[in-house]
Coordinates of C-alpha atoms in Angstrom, one line a residue:
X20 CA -17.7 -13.5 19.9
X21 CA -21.1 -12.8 18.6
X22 CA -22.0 -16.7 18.1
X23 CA -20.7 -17.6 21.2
X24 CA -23.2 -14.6 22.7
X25 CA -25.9 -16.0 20.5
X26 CA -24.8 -19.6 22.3
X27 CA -25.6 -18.4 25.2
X28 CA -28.9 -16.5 25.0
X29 CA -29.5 -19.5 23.0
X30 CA -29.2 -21.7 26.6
X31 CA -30.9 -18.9 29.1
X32 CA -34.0 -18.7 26.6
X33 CA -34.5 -23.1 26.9
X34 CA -33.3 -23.1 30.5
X35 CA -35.4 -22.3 33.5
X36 CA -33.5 -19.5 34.4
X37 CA -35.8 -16.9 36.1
X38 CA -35.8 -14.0 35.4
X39 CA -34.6 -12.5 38.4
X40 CA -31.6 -15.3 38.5
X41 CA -30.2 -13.0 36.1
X42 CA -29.2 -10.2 38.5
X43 CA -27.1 -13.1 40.5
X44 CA -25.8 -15.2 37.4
X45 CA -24.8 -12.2 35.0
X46 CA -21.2 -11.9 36.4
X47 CA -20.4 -15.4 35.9
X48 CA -22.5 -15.8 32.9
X49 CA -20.3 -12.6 31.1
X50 CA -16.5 -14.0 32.8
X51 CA -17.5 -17.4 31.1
X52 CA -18.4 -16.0 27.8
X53 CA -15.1 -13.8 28.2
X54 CA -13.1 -16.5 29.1
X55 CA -14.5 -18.8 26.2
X56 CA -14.0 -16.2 23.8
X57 CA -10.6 -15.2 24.8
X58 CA -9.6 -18.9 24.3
X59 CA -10.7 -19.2 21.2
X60 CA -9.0 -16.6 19.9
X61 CA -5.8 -17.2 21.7
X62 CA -5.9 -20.7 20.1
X63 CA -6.8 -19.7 16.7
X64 CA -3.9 -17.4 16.3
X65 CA -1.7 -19.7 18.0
X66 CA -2.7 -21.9 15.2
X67 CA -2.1 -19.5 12.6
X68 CA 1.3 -18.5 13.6
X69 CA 1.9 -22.4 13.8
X70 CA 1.1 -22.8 10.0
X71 CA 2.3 -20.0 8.4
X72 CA 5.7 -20.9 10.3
X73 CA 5.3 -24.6 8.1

């Protein structure tokens, strides 16, 4: 979670968000990184559970 988080502030510090974009984008900004996150996981142990199973 904490690279995909460093991904991110990674794009908003080279984009040309402003600063007050923020306020409006956060929401999306934090269900994305959820969302991105969650899946990652999800497929990892799916993955895991697949192999050990072989």
């Amino acid at each position: 979670m904490l690279r995909k988080l460093e991904d991110l502030l990674d794009e908003l510090r080279y984009s040309a968000v402003q600063p007050e974009q923020l306020t409006v984008k956060r929401s999306s900004m934090l269900l994305d990184l959820w969302q991105t996150v969650t899946t990652d996981f999800l497929a990892s142990t799916i993955r895991l559970r697949l192999a050990t199973r072989s």
